[in-house]
XYZ file of C-alpha atoms in Angstrom:
360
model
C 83.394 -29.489 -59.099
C 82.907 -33.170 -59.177
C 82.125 -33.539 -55.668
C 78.935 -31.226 -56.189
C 77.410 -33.148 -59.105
C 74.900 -35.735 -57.748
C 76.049 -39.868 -57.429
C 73.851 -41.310 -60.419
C 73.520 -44.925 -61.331
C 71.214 -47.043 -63.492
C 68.882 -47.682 -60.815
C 68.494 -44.307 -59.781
C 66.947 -41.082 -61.786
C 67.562 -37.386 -61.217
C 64.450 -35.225 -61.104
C 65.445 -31.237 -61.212
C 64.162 -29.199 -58.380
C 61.942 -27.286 -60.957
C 59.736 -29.828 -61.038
C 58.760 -30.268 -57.681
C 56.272 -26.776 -57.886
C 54.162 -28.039 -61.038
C 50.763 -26.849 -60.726
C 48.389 -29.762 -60.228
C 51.253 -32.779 -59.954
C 51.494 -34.932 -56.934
C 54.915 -36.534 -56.145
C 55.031 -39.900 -55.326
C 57.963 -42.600 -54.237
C 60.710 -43.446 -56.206
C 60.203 -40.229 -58.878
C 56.878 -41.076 -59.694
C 54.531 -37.981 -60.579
C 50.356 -38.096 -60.477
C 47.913 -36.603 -62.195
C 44.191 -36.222 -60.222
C 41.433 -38.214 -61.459
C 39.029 -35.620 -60.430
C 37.844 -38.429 -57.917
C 39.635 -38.009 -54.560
C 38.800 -42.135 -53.757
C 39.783 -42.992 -57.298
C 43.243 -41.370 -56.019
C 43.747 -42.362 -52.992
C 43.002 -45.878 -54.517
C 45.838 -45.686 -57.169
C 47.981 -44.429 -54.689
C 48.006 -41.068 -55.897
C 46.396 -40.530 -59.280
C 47.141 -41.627 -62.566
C 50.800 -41.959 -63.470
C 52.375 -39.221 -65.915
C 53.196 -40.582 -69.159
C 50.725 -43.525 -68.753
C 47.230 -44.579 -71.231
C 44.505 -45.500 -68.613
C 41.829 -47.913 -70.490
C 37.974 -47.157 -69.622
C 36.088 -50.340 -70.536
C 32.303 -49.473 -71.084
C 29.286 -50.989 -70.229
C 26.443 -50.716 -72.849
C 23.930 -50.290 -70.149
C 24.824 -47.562 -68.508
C 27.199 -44.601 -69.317
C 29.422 -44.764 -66.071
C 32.417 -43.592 -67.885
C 31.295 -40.371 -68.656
C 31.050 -39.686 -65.212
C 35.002 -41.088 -65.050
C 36.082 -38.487 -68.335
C 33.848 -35.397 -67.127
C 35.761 -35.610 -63.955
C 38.995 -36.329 -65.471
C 38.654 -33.049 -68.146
C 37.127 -30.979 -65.560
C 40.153 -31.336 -63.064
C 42.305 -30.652 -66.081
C 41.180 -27.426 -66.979
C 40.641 -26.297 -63.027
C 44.535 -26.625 -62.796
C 45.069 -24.792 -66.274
C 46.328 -28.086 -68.161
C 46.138 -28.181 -71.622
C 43.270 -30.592 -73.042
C 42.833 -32.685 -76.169
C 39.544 -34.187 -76.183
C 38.470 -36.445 -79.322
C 34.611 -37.754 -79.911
C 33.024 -39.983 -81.998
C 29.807 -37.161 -82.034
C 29.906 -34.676 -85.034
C 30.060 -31.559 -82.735
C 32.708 -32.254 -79.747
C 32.816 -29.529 -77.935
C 29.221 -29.660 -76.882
C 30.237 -32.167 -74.454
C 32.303 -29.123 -72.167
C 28.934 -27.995 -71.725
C 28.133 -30.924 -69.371
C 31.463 -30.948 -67.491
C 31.069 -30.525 -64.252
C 31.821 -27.598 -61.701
C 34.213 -27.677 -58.786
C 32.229 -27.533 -55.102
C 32.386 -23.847 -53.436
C 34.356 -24.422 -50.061
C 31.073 -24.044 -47.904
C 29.836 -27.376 -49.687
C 32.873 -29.394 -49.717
C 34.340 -28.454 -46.248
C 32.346 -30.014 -43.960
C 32.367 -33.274 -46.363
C 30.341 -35.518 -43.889
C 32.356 -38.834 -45.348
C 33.430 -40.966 -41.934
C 34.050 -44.876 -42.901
C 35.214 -47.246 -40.742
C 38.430 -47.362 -43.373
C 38.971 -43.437 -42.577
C 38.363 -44.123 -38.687
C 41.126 -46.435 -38.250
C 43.777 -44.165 -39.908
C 43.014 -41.196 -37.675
C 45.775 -42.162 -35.525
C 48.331 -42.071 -38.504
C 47.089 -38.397 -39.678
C 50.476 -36.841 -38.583
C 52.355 -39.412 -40.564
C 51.089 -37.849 -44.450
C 53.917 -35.035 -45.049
C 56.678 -38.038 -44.895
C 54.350 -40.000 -47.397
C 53.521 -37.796 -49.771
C 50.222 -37.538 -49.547
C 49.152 -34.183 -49.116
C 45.516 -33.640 -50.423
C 46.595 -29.689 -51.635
C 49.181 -27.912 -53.042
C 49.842 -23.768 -51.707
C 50.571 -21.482 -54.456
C 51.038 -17.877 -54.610
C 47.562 -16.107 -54.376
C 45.283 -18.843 -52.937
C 45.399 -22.538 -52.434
C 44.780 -24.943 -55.159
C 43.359 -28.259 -54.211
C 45.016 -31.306 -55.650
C 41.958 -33.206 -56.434
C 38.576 -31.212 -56.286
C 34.957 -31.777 -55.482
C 32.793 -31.679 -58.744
C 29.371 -30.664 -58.375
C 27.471 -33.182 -60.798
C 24.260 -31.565 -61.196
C 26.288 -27.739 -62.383
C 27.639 -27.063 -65.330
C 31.453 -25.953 -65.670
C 31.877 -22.441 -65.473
C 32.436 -20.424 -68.868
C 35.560 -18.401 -66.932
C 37.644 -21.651 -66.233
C 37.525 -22.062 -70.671
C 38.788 -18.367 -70.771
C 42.278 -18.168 -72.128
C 42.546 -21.855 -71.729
C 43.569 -24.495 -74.612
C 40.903 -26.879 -75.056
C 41.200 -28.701 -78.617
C 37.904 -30.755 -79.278
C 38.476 -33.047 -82.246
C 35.282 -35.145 -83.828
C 36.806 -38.261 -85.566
C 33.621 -39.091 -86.835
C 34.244 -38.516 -90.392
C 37.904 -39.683 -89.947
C 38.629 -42.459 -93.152
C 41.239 -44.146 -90.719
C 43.385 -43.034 -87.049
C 46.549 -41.036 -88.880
C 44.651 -37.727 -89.154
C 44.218 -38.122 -84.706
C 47.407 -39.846 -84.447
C 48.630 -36.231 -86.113
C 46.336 -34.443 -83.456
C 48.055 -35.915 -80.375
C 51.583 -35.651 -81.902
C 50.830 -31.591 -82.554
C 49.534 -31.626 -79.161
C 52.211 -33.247 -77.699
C 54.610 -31.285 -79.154
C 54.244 -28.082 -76.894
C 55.775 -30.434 -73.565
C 59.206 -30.239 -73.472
C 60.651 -33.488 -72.063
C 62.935 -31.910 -70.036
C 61.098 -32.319 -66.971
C 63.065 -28.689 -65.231
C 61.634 -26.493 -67.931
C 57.644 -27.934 -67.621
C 55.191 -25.385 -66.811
C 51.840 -27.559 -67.003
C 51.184 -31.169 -67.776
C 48.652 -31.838 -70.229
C 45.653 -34.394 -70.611
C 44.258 -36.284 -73.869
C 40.846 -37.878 -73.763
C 39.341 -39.886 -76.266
C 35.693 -41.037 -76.084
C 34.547 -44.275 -77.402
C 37.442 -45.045 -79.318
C 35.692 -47.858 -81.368
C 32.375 -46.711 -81.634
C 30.110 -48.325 -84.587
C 29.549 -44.513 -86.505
C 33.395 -43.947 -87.019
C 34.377 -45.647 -90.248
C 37.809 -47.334 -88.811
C 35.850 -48.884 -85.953
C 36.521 -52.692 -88.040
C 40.021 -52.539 -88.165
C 41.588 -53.596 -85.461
C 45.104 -53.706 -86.490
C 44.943 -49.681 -87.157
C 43.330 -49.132 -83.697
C 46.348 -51.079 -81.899
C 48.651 -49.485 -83.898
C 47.649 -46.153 -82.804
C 47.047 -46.950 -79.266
C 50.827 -47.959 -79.363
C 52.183 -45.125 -80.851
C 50.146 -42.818 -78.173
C 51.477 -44.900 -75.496
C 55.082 -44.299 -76.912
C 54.447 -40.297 -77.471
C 52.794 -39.864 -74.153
C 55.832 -42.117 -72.453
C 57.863 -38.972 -72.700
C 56.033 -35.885 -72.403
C 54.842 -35.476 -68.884
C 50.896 -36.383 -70.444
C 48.245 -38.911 -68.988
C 45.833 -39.976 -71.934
C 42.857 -41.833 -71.048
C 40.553 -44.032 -73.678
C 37.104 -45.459 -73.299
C 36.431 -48.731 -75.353
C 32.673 -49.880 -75.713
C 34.440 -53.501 -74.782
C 30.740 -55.031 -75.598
C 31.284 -53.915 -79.488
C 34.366 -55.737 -79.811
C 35.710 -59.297 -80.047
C 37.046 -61.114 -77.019
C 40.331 -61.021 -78.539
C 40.869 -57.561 -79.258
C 39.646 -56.913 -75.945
C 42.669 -59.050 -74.673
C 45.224 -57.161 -76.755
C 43.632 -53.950 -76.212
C 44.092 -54.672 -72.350
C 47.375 -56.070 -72.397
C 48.476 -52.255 -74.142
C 46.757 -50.159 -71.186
C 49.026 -49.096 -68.118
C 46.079 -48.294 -65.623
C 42.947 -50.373 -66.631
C 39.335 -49.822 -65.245
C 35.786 -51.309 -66.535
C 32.552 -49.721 -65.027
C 28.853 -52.098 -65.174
C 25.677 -50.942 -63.718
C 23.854 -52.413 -60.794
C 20.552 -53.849 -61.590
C 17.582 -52.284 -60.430
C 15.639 -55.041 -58.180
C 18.360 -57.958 -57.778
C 17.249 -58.743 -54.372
C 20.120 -61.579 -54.155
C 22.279 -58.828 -54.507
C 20.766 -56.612 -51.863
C 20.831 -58.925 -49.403
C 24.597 -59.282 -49.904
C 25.548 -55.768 -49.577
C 24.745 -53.064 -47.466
C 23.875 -49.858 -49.242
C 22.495 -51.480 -52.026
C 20.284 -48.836 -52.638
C 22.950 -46.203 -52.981
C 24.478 -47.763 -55.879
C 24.833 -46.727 -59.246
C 27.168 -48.920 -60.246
C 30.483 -50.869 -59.915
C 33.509 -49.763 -60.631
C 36.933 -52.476 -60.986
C 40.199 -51.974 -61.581
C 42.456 -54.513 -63.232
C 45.600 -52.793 -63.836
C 47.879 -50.098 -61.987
C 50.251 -48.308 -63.312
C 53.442 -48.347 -61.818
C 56.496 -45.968 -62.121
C 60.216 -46.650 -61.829
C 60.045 -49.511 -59.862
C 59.245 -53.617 -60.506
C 57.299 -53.523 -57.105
C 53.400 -54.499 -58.032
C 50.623 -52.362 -56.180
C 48.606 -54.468 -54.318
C 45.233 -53.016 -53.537
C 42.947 -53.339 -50.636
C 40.345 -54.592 -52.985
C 39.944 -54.208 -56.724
C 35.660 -53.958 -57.011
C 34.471 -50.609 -55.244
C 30.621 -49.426 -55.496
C 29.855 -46.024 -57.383
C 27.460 -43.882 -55.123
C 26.268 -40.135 -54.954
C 27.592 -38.370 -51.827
C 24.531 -36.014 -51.422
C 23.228 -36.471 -54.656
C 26.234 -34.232 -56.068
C 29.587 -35.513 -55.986
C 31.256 -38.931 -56.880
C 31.892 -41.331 -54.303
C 33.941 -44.550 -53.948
C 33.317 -47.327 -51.592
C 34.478 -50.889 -50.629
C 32.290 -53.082 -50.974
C 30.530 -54.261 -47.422
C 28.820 -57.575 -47.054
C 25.812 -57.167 -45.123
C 25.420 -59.248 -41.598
C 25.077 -63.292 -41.758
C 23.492 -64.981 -39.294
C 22.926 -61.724 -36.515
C 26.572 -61.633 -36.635
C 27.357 -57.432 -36.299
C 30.024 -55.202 -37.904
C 30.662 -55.412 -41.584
C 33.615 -57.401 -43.609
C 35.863 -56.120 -46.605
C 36.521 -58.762 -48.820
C 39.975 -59.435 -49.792
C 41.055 -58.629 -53.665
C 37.240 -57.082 -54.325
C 35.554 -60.343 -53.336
C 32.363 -59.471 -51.519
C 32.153 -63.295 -50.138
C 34.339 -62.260 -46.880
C 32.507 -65.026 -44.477
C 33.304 -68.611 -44.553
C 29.919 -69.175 -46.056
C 29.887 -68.963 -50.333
C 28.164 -66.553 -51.867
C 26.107 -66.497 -54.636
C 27.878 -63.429 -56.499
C 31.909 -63.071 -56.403
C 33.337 -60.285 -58.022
């Protein structure tokens, strides 16, 4: 009987074969499990999605709303693959806001996804190499196939039939005296994932909008708002959830910033691209494109002390056909008649020897 039970030792963790056909989870090296982003770039970037049992850290910019588009696509993947939602908003009526999720691309639209970068080009020859990787873009399950990470449609609304028979708790905490009545939210919510990870039918998803906005009456003290982001981070640590905040980082001191940062496993802060910067143009090809900028500081990173190092940490936010979200390195236009295009190293768009006069 001994020599069936499975060699274990502190380095090493079990996970039951149960797990392995979760609806909408992505299995990674080393144990680690993904959640979609509902933006296939913003995965493959992360190396797979963001980490279960992890708080991911939206900081906003106050001149554009960029991180709506980031939380519409992170509820609306949710409740494609049937996971349980908690969504919390400073506005007085929540659940308004499902009205503008969007809707997941037919497969006429998104199959013939005309998306061919140089980056994509050169790993052509390694296509064969993604089922010992773990990489595989969609999951079969009985009845149909159910893509990992989906195509939204931006410009249509969510579907009423993917809320049918689905739990979706909006929560307004605009009238909330202090955090303990949404602290008791998450920990209700919470409480329907087992921990065991063998008896797990569906992961589940919290997001919380604006965490510190100016209308919600705890929005001064600080010292509350860390304390609940740290008890979140320890409730989520356990229960197979990914919970993901957005902080308008312009409203707050430098300092809490810093400590509010230093909490987050996965953190990511979104700023607009000025309208007629013609510095800026000249610098980057597809200037025009742009809606924004999108930088990641912080990955999350599961069982293992092994930092991810990314291929560049500032990407540009652009419309792929005016519909669905796109991610892009950033290109730095041609110097001098030279030809071809050069990704900066670490997000730095000043790849020639020359120095530019913006360095991200």
């Amino acid at each position: 009987m001994a020599a069936n039970r499975p060699r274990t030792n502190i380095f090493s963790r079990n996970i039951s074969a149960p797990a392995a056909h979760i609806p909408g989870v992505k299995h990674g090296h080393n144990g680690a499990m993904f959640l979609s982003s509902g933006i296939c770039d913003l995965d493959k970037i992360l190396g797979g999605g963001f980490s279960l049992g992890s708080l991911v850290l939206v900081m906003e910019d106050p001149e554009a709303p960029h991180h709506m588009l980031l939380l519409r696509n992170f509820m609306s993947q949710g409740i494609v693959h049937k996971q349980p939602l908690l969504y919390a908003s400073p506005e007085r009526v929540p659940r308004v806001f499902l009205g503008t999720l969007p809707s997941p691309m037919s497969s006429k639209d998104d199959k013939f996804r005309e998306r061919d970068t140089e980056q994509d080009k050169g790993l052509r020859i390694a296509w064969q190499y993604k089922k010992y990787i773990g990489e595989q873009d969609s999951e079969i399950q009985q009845g149909g196939k159910t893509e990992y990470c989906n195509d939204f449609d931006l410009r249509k609304p969510l579907e009423r039939h993917f809320l049918a028979g689905q739990r979706v708790d909006c929560i307004s905490i605009h009238d909330f005296p202090n955090l303990d009545p949404l602290r008791q939210c998450c920990s209700n919510f919470l409480a329907q994932f087992p921990r065991c990870d063998g008896n797990m039918t569906y992961p589940g998803r919290i997001a919380i909008q604006s965490l510190c906005a100016p209308q919600c009456e705890f929005s001064n003290n600080e010292w509350e708002i860390l304390s609940f982001i740290r008890s979140l981070k320890c409730m989520i640590r356990s229960s197979k959830t990914v919970a993901i905040i957005t902080v308008p980082s312009s409203l707050i001191s430098p300092t809490f910033s810093k400590r509010l940062q230093h909490l987050a496993d996965t953190l990511i802060s979104v700023r607009p691209i000025p309208d007629e910067d013609k510095e800026l143009a000249k610098l980057l090809t597809g200037y025009k494109d742009m809606l924004g900028l999108l930088n990641i500081h912080k990955v999350a990173r599961t069982n293992t002390q092994v930092p991810l190092i990314l291929e560049a940490t500032t990407f540009s936010i652009k419309l792929h056909k005016r519909r669905s979200l796109v991610l892009e390195c950033l290109n730095q236009a041609p110097v001098d008649g030279s030809s071809g295009t050069s990704y900066g190293s670490l997000g730095s768009c000043s790849g020639s020897s020359q120095t530019g006069p913006l360095d991200f």
